[in-house]
PDB file of C-alpha atoms in Angstrom:
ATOM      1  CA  UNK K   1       0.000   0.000   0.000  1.00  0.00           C
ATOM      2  CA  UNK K   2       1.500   3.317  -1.375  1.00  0.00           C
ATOM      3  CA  UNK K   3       2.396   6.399   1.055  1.00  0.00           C
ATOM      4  CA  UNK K   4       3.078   8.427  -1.496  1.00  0.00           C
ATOM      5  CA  UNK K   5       0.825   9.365  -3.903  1.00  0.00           C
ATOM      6  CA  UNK K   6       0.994  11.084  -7.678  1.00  0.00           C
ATOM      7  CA  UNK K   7      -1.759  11.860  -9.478  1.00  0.00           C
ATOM      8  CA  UNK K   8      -2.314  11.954 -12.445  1.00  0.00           C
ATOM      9  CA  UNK K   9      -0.702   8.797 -13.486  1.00  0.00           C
ATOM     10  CA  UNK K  10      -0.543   9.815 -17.123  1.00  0.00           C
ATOM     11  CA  UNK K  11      -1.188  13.242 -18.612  1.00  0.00           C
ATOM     12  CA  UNK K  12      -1.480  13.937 -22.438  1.00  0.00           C
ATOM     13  CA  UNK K  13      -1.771  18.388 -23.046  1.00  0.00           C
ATOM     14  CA  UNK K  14      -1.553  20.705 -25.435  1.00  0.00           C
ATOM     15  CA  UNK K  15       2.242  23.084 -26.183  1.00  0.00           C
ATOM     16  CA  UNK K  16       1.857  26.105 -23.594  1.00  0.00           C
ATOM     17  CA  UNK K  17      -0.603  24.673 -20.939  1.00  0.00           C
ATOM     18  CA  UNK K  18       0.274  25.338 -17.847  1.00  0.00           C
ATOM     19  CA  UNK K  19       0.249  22.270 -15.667  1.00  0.00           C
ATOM     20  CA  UNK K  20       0.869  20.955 -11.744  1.00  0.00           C
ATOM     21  CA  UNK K  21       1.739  17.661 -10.818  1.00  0.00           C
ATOM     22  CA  UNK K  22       0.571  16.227  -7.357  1.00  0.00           C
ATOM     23  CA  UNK K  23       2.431  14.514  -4.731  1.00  0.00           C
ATOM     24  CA  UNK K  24       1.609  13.827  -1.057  1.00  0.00           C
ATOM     25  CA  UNK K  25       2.441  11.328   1.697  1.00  0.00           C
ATOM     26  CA  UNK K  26       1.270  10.219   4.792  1.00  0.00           C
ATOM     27  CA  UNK K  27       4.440   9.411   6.672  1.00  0.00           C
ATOM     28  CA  UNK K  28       5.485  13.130   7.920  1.00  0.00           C
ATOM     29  CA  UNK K  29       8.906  12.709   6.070  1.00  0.00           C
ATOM     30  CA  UNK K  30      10.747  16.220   6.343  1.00  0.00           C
ATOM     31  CA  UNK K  31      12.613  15.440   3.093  1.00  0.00           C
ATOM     32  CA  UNK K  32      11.259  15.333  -0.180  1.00  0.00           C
ATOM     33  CA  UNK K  33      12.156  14.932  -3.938  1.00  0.00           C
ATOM     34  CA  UNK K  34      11.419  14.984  -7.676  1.00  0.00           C
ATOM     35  CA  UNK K  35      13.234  12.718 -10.257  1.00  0.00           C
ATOM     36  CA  UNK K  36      12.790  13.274 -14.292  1.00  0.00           C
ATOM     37  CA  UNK K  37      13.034   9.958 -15.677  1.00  0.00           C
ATOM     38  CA  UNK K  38      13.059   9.515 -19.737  1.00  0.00           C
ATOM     39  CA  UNK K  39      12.365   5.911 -20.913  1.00  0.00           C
ATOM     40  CA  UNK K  40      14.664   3.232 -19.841  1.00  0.00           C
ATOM     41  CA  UNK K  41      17.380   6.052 -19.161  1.00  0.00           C
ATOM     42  CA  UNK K  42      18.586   6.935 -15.394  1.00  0.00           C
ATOM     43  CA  UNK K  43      16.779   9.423 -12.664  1.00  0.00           C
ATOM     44  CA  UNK K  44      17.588  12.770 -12.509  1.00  0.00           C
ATOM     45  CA  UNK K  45      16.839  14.954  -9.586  1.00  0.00           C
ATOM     46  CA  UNK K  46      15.283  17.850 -10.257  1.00  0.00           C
ATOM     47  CA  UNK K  47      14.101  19.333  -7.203  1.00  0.00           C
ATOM     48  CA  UNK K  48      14.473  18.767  -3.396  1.00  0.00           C
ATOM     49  CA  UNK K  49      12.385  20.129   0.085  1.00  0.00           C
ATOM     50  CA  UNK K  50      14.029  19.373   3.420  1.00  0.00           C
ATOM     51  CA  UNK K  51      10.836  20.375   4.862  1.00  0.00           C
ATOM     52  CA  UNK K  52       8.009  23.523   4.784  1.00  0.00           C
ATOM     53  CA  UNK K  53       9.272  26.612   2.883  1.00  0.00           C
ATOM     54  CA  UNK K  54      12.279  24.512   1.844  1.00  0.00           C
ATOM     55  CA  UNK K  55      13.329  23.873  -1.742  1.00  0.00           C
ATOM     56  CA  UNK K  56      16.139  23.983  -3.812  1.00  0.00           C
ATOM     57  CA  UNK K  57      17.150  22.877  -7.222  1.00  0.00           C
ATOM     58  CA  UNK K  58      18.533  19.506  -7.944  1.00  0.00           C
ATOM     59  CA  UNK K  59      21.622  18.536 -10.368  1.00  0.00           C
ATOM     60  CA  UNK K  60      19.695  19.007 -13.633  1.00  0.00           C
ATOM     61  CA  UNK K  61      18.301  21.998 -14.506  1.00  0.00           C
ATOM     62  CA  UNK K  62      14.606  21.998 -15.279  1.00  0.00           C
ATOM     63  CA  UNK K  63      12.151  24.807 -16.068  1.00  0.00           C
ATOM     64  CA  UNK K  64       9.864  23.462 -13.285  1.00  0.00           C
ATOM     65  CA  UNK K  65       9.228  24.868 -10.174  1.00  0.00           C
ATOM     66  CA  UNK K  66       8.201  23.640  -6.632  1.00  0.00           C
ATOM     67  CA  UNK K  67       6.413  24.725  -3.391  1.00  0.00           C
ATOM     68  CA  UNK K  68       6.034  23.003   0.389  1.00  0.00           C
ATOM     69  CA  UNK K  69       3.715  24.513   2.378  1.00  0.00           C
ATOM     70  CA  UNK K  70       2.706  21.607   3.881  1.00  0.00           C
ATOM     71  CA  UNK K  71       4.633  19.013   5.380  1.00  0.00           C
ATOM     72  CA  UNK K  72       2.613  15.994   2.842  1.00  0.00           C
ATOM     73  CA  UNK K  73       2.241  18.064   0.081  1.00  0.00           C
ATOM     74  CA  UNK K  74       4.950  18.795  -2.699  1.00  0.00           C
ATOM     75  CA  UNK K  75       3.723  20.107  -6.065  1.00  0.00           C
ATOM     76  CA  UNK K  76       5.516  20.884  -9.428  1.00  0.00           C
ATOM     77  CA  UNK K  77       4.845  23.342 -12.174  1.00  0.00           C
ATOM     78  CA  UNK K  78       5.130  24.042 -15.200  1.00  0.00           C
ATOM     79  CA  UNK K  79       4.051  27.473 -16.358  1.00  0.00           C
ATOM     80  CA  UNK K  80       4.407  26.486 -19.806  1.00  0.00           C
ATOM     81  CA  UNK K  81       4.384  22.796 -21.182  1.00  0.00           C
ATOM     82  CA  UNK K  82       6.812  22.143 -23.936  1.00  0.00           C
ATOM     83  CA  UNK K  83       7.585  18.774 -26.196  1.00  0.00           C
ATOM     84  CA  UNK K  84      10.888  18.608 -24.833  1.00  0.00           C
ATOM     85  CA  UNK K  85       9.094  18.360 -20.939  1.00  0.00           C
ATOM     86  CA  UNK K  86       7.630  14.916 -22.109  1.00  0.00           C
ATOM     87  CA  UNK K  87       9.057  12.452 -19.317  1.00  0.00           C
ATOM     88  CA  UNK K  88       8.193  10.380 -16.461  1.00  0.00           C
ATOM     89  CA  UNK K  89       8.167  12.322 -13.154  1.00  0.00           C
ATOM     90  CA  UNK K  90       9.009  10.155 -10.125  1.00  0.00           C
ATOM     91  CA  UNK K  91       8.642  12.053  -6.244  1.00  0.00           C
ATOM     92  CA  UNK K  92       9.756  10.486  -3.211  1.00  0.00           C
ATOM     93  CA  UNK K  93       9.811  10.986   0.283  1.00  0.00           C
ATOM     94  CA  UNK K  94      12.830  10.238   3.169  1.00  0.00           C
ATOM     95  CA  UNK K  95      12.638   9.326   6.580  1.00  0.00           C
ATOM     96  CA  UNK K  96      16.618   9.724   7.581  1.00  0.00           C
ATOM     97  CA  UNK K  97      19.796   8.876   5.577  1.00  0.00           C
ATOM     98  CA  UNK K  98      19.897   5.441   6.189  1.00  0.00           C
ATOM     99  CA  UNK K  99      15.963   4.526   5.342  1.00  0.00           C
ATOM    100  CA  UNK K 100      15.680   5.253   1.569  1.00  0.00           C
ATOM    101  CA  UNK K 101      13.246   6.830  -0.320  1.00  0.00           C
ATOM    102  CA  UNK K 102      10.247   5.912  -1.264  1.00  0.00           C
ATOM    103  CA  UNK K 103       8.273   6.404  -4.495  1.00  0.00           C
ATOM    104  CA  UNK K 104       5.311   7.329  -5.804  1.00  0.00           C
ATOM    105  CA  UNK K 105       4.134   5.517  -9.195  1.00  0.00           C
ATOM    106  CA  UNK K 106       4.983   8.672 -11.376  1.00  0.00           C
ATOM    107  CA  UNK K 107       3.236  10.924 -13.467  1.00  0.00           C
ATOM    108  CA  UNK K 108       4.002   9.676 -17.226  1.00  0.00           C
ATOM    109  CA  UNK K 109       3.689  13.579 -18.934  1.00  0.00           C
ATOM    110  CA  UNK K 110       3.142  13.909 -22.867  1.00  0.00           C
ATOM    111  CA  UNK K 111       3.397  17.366 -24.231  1.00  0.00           C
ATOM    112  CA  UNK K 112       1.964  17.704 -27.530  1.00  0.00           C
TER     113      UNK K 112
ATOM    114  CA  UNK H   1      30.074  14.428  -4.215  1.00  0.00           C
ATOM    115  CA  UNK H   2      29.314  10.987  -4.912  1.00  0.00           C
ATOM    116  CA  UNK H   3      28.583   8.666  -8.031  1.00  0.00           C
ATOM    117  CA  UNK H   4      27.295   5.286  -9.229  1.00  0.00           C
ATOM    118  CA  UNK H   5      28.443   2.889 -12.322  1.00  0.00           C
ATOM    119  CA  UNK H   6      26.052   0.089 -12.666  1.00  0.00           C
ATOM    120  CA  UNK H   7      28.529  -1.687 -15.484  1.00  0.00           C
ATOM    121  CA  UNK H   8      25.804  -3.475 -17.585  1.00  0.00           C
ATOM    122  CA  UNK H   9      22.906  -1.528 -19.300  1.00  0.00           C
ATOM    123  CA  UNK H  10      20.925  -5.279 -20.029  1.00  0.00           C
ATOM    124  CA  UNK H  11      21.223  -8.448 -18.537  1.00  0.00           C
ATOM    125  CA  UNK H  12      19.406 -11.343 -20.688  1.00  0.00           C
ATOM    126  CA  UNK H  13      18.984 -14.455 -18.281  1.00  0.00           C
ATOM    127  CA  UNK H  14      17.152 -17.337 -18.618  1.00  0.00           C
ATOM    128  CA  UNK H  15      14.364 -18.533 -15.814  1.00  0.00           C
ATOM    129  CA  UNK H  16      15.834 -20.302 -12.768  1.00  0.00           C
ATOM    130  CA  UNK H  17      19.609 -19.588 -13.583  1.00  0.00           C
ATOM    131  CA  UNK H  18      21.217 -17.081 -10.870  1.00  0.00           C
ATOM    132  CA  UNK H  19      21.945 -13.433 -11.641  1.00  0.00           C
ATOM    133  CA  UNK H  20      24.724 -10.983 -10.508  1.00  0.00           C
ATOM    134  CA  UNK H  21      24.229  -7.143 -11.504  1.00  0.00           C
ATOM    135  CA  UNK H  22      27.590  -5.048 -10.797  1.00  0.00           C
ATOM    136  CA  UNK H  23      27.411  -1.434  -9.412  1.00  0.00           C
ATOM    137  CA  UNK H  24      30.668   0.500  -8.151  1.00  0.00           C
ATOM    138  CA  UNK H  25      30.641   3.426  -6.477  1.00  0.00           C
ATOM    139  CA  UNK H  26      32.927   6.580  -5.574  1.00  0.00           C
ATOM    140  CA  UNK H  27      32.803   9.184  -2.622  1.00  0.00           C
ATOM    141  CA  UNK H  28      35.074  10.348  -0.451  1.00  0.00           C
ATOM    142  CA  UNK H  29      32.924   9.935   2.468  1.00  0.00           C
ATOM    143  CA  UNK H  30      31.250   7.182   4.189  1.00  0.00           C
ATOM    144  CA  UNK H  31      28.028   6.040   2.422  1.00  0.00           C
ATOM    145  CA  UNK H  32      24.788   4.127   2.450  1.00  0.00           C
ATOM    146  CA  UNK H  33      24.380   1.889  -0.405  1.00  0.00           C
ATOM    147  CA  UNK H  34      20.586   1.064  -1.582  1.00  0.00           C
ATOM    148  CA  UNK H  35      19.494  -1.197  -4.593  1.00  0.00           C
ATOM    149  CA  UNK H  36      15.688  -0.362  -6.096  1.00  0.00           C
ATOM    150  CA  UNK H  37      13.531  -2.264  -8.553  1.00  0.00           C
ATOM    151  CA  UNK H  38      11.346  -0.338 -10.819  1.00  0.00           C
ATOM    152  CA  UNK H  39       8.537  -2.436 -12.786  1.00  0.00           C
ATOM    153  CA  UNK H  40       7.398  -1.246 -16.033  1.00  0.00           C
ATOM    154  CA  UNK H  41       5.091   1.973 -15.635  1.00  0.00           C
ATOM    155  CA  UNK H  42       6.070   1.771 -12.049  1.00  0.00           C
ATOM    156  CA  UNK H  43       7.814   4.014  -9.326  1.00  0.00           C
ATOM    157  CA  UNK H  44      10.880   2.554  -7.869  1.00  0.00           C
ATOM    158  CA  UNK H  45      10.794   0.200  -4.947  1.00  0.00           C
ATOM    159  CA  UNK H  46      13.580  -0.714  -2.121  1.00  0.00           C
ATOM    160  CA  UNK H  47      15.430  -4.236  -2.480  1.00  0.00           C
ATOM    161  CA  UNK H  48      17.845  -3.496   0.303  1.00  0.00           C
ATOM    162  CA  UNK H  49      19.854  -1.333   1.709  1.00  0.00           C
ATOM    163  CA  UNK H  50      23.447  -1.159   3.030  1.00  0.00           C
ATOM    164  CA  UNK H  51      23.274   1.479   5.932  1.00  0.00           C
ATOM    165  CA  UNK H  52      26.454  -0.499   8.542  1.00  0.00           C
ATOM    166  CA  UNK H  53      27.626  -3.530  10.302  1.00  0.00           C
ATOM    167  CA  UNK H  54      26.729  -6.571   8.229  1.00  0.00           C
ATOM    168  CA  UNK H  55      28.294  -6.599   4.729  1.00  0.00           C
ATOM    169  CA  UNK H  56      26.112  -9.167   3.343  1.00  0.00           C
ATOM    170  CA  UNK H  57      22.651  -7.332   2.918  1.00  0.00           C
ATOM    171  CA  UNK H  58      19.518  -9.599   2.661  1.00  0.00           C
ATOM    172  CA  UNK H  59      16.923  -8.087   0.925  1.00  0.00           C
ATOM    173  CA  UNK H  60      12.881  -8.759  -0.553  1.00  0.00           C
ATOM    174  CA  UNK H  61      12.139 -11.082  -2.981  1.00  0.00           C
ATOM    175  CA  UNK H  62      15.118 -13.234  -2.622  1.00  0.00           C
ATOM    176  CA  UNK H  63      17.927 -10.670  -3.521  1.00  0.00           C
ATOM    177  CA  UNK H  64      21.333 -10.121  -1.275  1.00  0.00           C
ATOM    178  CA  UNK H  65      24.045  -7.779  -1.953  1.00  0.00           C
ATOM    179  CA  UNK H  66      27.301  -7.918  -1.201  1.00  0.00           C
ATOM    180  CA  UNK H  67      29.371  -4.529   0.004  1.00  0.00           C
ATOM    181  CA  UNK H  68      33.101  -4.255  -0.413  1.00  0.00           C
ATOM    182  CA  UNK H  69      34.451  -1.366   0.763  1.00  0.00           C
ATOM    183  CA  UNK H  70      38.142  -1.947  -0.585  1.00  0.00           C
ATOM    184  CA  UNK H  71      36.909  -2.619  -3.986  1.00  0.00           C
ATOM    185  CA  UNK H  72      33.814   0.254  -3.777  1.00  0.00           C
ATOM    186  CA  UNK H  73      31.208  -2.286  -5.225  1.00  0.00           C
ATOM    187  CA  UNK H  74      27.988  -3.334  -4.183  1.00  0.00           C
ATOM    188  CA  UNK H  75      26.856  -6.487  -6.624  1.00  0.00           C
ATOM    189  CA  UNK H  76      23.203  -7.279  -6.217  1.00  0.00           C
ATOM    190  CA  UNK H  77      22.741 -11.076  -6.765  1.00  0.00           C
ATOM    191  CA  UNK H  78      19.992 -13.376  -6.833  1.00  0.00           C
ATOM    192  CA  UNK H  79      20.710 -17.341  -6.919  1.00  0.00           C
ATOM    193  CA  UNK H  80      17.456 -18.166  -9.395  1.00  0.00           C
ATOM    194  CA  UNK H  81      15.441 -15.977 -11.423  1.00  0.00           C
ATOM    195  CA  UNK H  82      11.726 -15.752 -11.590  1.00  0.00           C
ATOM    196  CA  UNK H  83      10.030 -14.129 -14.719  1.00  0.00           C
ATOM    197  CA  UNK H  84       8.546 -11.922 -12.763  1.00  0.00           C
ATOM    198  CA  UNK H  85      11.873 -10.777 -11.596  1.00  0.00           C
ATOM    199  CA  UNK H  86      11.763  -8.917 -15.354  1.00  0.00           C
ATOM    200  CA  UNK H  87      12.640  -5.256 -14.294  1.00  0.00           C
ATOM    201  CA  UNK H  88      15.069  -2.262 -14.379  1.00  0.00           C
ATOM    202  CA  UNK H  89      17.480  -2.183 -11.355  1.00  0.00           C
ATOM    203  CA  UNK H  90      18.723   0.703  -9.972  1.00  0.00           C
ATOM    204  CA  UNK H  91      21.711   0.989  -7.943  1.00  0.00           C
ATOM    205  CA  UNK H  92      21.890   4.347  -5.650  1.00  0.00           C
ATOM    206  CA  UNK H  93      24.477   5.799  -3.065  1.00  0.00           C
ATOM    207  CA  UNK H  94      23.618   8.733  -0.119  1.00  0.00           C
ATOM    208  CA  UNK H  95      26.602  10.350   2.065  1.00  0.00           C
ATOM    209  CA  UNK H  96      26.017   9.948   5.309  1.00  0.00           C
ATOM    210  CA  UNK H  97      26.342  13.622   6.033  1.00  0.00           C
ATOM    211  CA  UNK H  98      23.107  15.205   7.439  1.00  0.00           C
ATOM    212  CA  UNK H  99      24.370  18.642   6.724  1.00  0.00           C
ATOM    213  CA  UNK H 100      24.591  17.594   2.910  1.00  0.00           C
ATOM    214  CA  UNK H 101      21.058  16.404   2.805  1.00  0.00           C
ATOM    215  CA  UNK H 102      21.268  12.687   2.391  1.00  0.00           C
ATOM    216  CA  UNK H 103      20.283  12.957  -1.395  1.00  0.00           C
ATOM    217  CA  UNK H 104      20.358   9.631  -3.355  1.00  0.00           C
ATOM    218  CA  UNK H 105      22.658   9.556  -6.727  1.00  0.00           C
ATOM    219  CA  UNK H 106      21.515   6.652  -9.086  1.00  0.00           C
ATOM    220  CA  UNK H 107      23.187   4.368 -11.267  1.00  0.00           C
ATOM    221  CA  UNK H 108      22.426   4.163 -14.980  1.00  0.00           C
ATOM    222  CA  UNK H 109      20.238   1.135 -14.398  1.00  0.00           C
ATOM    223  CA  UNK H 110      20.572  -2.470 -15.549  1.00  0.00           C
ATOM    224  CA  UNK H 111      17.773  -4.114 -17.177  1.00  0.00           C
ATOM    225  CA  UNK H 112      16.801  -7.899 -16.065  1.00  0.00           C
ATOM    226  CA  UNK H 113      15.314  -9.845 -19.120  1.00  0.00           C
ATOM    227  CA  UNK H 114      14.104 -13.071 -17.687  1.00  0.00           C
ATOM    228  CA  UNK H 115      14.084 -15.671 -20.379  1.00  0.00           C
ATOM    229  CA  UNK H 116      11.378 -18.841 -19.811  1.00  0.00           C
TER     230      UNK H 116
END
């Protein structure tokens, strides 16, 4: 049973719509994450929280952006959907160092 | 900083046969070690983890991995193969520094073809 939840699972839109993607979970983690994941290709993090009014740009440089206001809740935007944003989008949440993440299913994004 | 080889992109084995997918690792600090599945249209989910003390890690679904500091590896091995062991395996790596945020670095991936 998930603790982390994405929704939508898959979204198809239009060039230029503006779009958020959903994550929560139930566990009260403090630290929290967004991968980009292209098909069959590695995880790239994209954006990190250590907790409320926390975030801060991963290692690859996206044109997303991020909030925390709430200790379960960790949206991304995107003001402005492009072709080239098409990707799986993977959050996770963290307990400590040595616990691990865990993973939501993803939102599989298509920008058309 | 930290980062993760996983040294084979696809491993075709056939049902029942054992399985050995390399990852080696660099930092210059001390590290946790972690190994994650991730089925197709899936998130990712934990195998096992390598946090201290034992260097043989037991994890779900049959799976153990083996860590070695001198050699900076952490092989993920399974001694038979179920088809539904079909999957991409991710091999990741965390300092151990608080103050650096604990944030996992991933391997490449190695993708498990299970042949009947």
């Amino acid at each position: 049973e998930a603790d982390i939840y994405q929704t939508p699972r898959y979204l198809v839109i239009g060039t230029g719509k503006k779009i958020t993607l959903e994550c929560s979970q139930t566990m009260g983690h403090d630290k929290m994450y967004w991968y980009q994941q292209d098909p069959g290709m590695e995880l790239h993090l994209i954006h990190y929280s250590y907790g409320v009014n926390s975030t801060e740009k991963g290692d690859l440089s996206s044109e997303s952006t991020v909030s925390r206001i709430r200790t379960e809740h960790f949206p991304l935007t995107l003001e402005s959907a492009r072709p080239s944003h098409t990707s799986q989008y993977l959050c996770a949440s963290r307990a400590g160092g040595g616990y691990g993440y865990t993973f939501g299913s993803g939102t599989r994004l298509t920008v058309v | 900083a930290q980062s993760v080889t996983q040294l084979d992109s696809q491993v075709p084995v056939f049902e029942e046969a054992p399985v050995e997918l390399r990852c080696n690792y660099s930092s210059s600090v001390s590290v946790y070690l972690f190994w994650y599945v991730q089925y197709p249209n899936q998130g990712l989910q934990l195998l096992l983890k390598y946090t201290s003390a034992a260097t043989l890690v037991k994890g779900i679904n049959g799976f153990e991995a083996e860590f070695n500091k001198s050699q900076t590896s952490f092989h993920l091995r399974k001694p038979s193969v179920h088809i539904s062991d079909t999957a991409e395996y991710f091999c990741a790596v965390s300092d151990r520094d608080k103050a650096a945020g604990n944030k996992l670095t991933f391997g490449g991936g190695t993708r498990v073809l299970v042949k009947p």
